[in-house]
Short mmCIF file of C-alpha atoms in Angstrom, two decimals:
data_model
loop_
_atom_site.label_atom_id
_atom_site.label_comp_id
_atom_site.label_asym_id
_atom_site.label_seq_id
_atom_site.Cartn_x
_atom_site.Cartn_y
_atom_site.Cartn_z
CA SER A 161 0.04 0.62 0.19
CA GLN A 162 0.84 3.63 -0.35
CA LYS A 163 1.67 5.42 2.64
CA ILE A 164 4.21 8.32 3.90
CA GLU A 165 5.30 7.88 7.64
CA GLN A 166 7.44 10.21 10.61
CA ASN A 167 9.03 9.12 13.32
CA SER A 168 6.13 8.50 15.40
CA GLU A 169 8.11 9.30 19.20
CA ALA A 170 8.74 12.90 20.10
CA LEU A 171 11.69 13.85 19.78
CA ASN A 172 12.85 16.00 22.85
CA ILE A 173 16.49 18.15 21.86
CA GLN A 174 19.24 20.13 23.86
CA GLU A 175 19.02 23.96 22.82
CA GLY A 176 21.50 24.95 20.58
CA LYS A 177 21.61 21.01 18.77
CA THR A 178 20.63 19.97 15.64
CA ALA A 179 17.37 18.84 15.48
CA THR A 180 17.05 15.78 12.57
CA LEU A 181 13.35 15.40 11.18
CA THR A 182 12.16 11.57 9.41
CA CYS A 183 9.68 11.63 6.06
CA ASN A 184 9.79 8.07 3.52
CA TYR A 185 7.59 7.29 1.89
CA THR A 186 6.35 3.60 -0.19
CA ASN A 187 4.91 3.24 -3.40
CA TYR A 188 5.03 6.76 -4.23
CA SER A 189 7.09 8.70 -7.51
CA PRO A 190 6.81 11.48 -5.94
CA ALA A 191 6.68 15.41 -7.82
CA TYR A 192 7.79 17.57 -5.15
CA LEU A 193 7.46 17.50 -0.54
CA GLN A 194 6.67 19.88 1.62
CA TRP A 195 7.65 20.64 4.51
CA TYR A 196 5.41 22.01 7.72
CA ARG A 197 5.65 23.08 10.76
CA GLN A 198 1.76 23.39 13.17
CA ASP A 199 1.71 24.46 16.61
CA PRO A 200 -1.27 23.54 18.57
CA GLY A 201 -4.97 24.54 18.02
CA ARG A 202 -2.97 26.20 15.24
CA GLY A 203 -3.57 25.43 11.20
CA PRO A 204 -0.15 23.76 9.64
CA VAL A 205 2.11 26.46 8.32
CA PHE A 206 4.52 25.50 5.33
CA LEU A 207 8.16 25.61 5.60
CA LEU A 208 9.98 24.02 2.07
CA LEU A 209 9.01 22.18 -0.34
CA ILE A 210 11.71 20.36 -2.82
CA ARG A 211 11.35 18.64 -6.01
CA GLU A 212 12.04 15.37 -7.51
CA ASN A 213 15.34 16.99 -9.20
CA GLU A 214 17.02 18.78 -6.56
CA LYS A 215 19.12 16.70 -3.45
CA GLU A 216 18.99 20.22 -1.07
CA LYS A 217 17.14 22.73 0.04
CA ARG A 218 17.72 26.04 2.72
CA LYS A 219 16.10 28.47 4.52
CA GLU A 220 17.65 30.36 7.43
CA ARG A 221 18.19 27.68 9.58
CA LEU A 222 16.15 25.24 8.04
CA LYS A 223 17.78 22.52 5.75
CA VAL A 224 15.70 19.85 3.87
CA THR A 225 17.48 17.39 2.22
CA PHE A 226 15.84 14.65 -1.12
CA ASP A 227 16.94 11.06 -1.31
CA THR A 228 14.45 9.72 -4.55
CA THR A 229 16.42 6.40 -3.88
CA LEU A 230 15.99 5.52 -0.84
CA LYS A 231 13.01 7.43 -0.25
CA GLN A 232 13.61 9.42 2.05
CA SER A 233 13.32 13.39 2.79
CA LEU A 234 15.41 14.70 6.12
CA PHE A 235 14.13 17.56 7.48
CA HIS A 236 17.03 19.55 9.92
CA ILE A 237 16.77 22.44 11.37
CA THR A 238 20.40 23.52 13.26
CA ALA A 239 21.42 25.81 16.53
CA SER A 240 17.67 25.17 17.56
CA GLN A 241 16.37 27.27 20.24
CA PRO A 242 13.43 26.74 22.47
CA ALA A 243 10.65 28.77 19.57
CA ASP A 244 11.10 25.79 17.35
CA SER A 245 9.32 23.20 19.67
CA ALA A 246 6.56 22.45 17.44
CA THR A 247 5.13 19.21 15.39
CA TYR A 248 6.69 18.50 11.58
CA LEU A 249 4.26 17.88 9.22
CA CYS A 250 6.01 16.30 5.66
CA ALA A 251 3.44 16.38 3.32
CA LEU A 252 3.99 14.67 -0.17
CA ALA A 253 3.14 15.22 -3.79
CA PRO A 254 2.22 12.33 -6.15
CA ARG A 255 3.25 13.26 -9.76
CA ALA A 256 0.47 11.04 -11.27
CA GLY A 257 -3.01 12.69 -10.92
CA ASN A 258 -3.59 15.75 -9.35
CA ASN A 259 -0.68 16.91 -8.08
CA ARG A 260 -2.66 19.25 -5.87
CA LYS A 261 -3.76 16.84 -3.67
CA LEU A 262 -0.89 15.91 -1.09
CA ILE A 263 -0.28 13.06 0.83
CA TRP A 264 0.16 13.88 4.17
CA GLY A 265 2.19 12.38 7.17
CA LEU A 266 0.97 11.94 10.89
CA GLY A 267 3.67 14.91 11.82
CA THR A 268 7.10 14.31 14.78
CA SER A 269 6.77 16.66 18.09
CA LEU A 270 10.47 18.31 18.39
CA ALA A 271 11.03 19.39 21.95
CA VAL A 272 14.11 22.48 21.98
CA ASN A 273 14.62 21.99 26.22
CA PRO A 274 16.46 25.64 27.15
CA ASP B 196 0.99 38.01 3.45
CA VAL B 197 -1.64 35.38 1.66
CA LYS B 198 -4.71 35.42 4.62
CA VAL B 199 -7.43 32.59 5.58
CA THR B 200 -9.79 33.01 7.60
CA GLN B 201 -11.73 30.76 9.05
CA SER B 202 -15.47 31.81 10.33
CA SER B 203 -15.96 30.88 13.75
CA ARG B 204 -12.36 29.10 16.44
CA TYR B 205 -14.21 27.07 18.38
CA LEU B 206 -18.46 25.65 17.22
CA VAL B 207 -20.60 23.80 19.31
CA LYS B 208 -23.42 22.17 17.44
CA ARG B 209 -26.43 19.81 17.32
CA THR B 210 -27.04 16.06 17.07
CA GLY B 211 -27.90 16.52 13.32
CA GLU B 212 -28.13 20.17 12.60
CA LYS B 213 -26.97 21.39 9.41
CA VAL B 214 -23.70 23.19 9.72
CA PHE B 215 -21.97 25.87 7.39
CA LEU B 216 -18.15 26.14 7.71
CA GLU B 217 -16.82 29.29 5.54
CA CYS B 218 -12.77 29.80 4.43
CA VAL B 219 -12.48 32.76 2.53
CA GLN B 220 -8.66 34.21 0.66
CA ASP B 221 -7.69 37.04 -0.41
CA MET B 222 -4.94 35.82 -3.38
CA ASP B 223 -7.21 34.97 -5.00
CA HIS B 224 -5.96 31.29 -5.42
CA GLU B 225 -7.94 28.91 -7.85
CA ASN B 226 -6.86 25.56 -5.69
CA MET B 227 -9.24 25.09 -2.50
CA PHE B 228 -9.44 22.22 -0.29
CA TRP B 229 -11.03 21.23 3.65
CA TYR B 230 -10.14 19.25 5.60
CA ARG B 231 -10.64 17.72 9.21
CA GLN B 232 -7.72 16.73 11.84
CA ASP B 233 -7.79 14.07 14.17
CA PRO B 234 -5.01 13.00 16.59
CA GLY B 235 -3.81 9.65 15.51
CA LEU B 236 -4.66 10.34 12.46
CA GLY B 237 -3.39 13.21 10.16
CA LEU B 238 -4.58 15.72 8.26
CA ARG B 239 -7.54 13.13 6.21
CA LEU B 240 -9.26 15.88 2.76
CA ILE B 241 -12.61 16.38 2.73
CA TYR B 242 -12.84 17.82 -0.87
CA PHE B 243 -11.45 20.81 -2.74
CA SER B 244 -12.14 22.67 -5.05
CA TYR B 245 -9.95 23.62 -8.46
CA ASP B 246 -11.96 26.95 -10.05
CA VAL B 247 -15.49 28.40 -9.18
CA LYS B 248 -17.89 25.68 -9.25
CA MET B 249 -15.83 22.77 -9.31
CA LYS B 250 -14.47 19.95 -6.65
CA GLU B 251 -13.91 16.93 -5.99
CA LYS B 252 -13.85 14.52 -3.12
CA GLY B 253 -11.39 13.82 -0.77
CA ASP B 254 -10.51 10.38 0.91
CA ILE B 255 -13.31 10.95 3.49
CA PRO B 256 -16.48 13.45 1.57
CA GLU B 257 -19.07 11.10 3.48
CA GLY B 258 -21.83 13.40 5.41
CA TYR B 259 -20.04 16.36 4.00
CA SER B 260 -20.70 18.63 1.51
CA VAL B 261 -19.26 22.08 -0.43
CA SER B 262 -20.00 25.03 -2.23
CA ARG B 263 -17.55 27.50 -3.96
CA GLU B 264 -19.88 29.84 -5.80
CA LYS B 265 -17.20 32.78 -6.39
CA LYS B 266 -13.28 32.27 -6.46
CA GLU B 267 -12.42 33.49 -2.95
CA ARG B 268 -14.71 31.52 -0.78
CA PHE B 269 -15.13 27.63 -0.29
CA SER B 270 -17.89 26.75 1.87
CA LEU B 271 -18.11 22.94 3.91
CA ILE B 272 -21.76 21.79 4.47
CA LEU B 273 -22.63 19.66 7.28
CA GLU B 274 -26.11 17.43 6.47
CA SER B 275 -26.97 16.79 9.77
CA ALA B 276 -23.19 16.78 12.45
CA SER B 277 -23.41 14.24 14.23
CA THR B 278 -21.15 13.47 16.92
CA ASN B 279 -17.94 11.21 15.05
CA GLN B 280 -17.77 14.39 12.77
CA THR B 281 -16.28 16.69 16.17
CA SER B 282 -12.79 16.99 15.25
CA MET B 283 -10.70 20.06 13.60
CA TYR B 284 -11.87 21.58 10.40
CA LEU B 285 -8.74 23.56 8.95
CA CYS B 286 -9.53 24.73 5.52
CA ALA B 287 -6.31 25.62 2.90
CA SER B 288 -5.86 27.53 -0.29
CA THR B 289 -3.01 27.06 -2.60
CA SER B 290 -0.22 29.14 -4.42
CA PRO B 291 -0.03 27.07 -6.75
CA TYR B 292 2.57 24.10 -4.83
CA GLU B 293 2.24 24.99 -0.62
CA GLN B 294 -1.00 25.62 1.08
CA TYR B 295 -1.95 27.94 2.94
CA PHE B 296 -3.93 26.78 5.98
CA GLY B 297 -6.82 29.74 8.32
CA PRO B 298 -7.00 28.40 11.81
CA GLY B 299 -8.91 26.74 11.72
CA THR B 300 -11.71 25.36 13.84
CA ARG B 301 -12.59 23.11 15.90
CA LEU B 302 -16.20 21.48 15.67
CA THR B 303 -17.82 19.98 19.38
CA VAL B 304 -20.41 18.15 18.00
CA THR B 305 -23.35 16.72 21.54
#
């Protein structure tokens, strides 16, 4: 079956360290993959998009990698801060069909401790 | 900045009531979406619309309908609310790939 998986366990790290979150998928050919941040009781906020022909994307302290051979995307937050504590969602757009319809992971909760 | 607004942050309705959830975006986006989000189930697509008066079913359309009479407005209708429709409802629009979400409506059906 087709699915997209993120670490179900919460990630706890110390302030200043790099947080790395994983998104794995099976049985999809993605056109692109996106990462979102969601705070409790709020809608997700778009962070980064990476296309199938891109290996890496950066935005300030954020970095996303995309390995279509491993069927995996990694999301890194460098020099993490307590304000980075949130749930992070990955979302994949399949190449087939209407690629505006995203396939969502369940999210990984990140806690950055001061 | 893109702005997506939803008509209510919190809503409490009784079983059997007809419920309207409104979503408005101010950036002339063609695509709009309605999701519900439940613990352990993540974001699930109910309906989406790719143009005025155009709609397509998502993964869980049963018990819901939608209306898009104007480009900026996308309404979700619960024809006869049931307790299993208690959830967080999120509206989004796309530009053209990243989705911009509204603040959400937490609906409780008693």
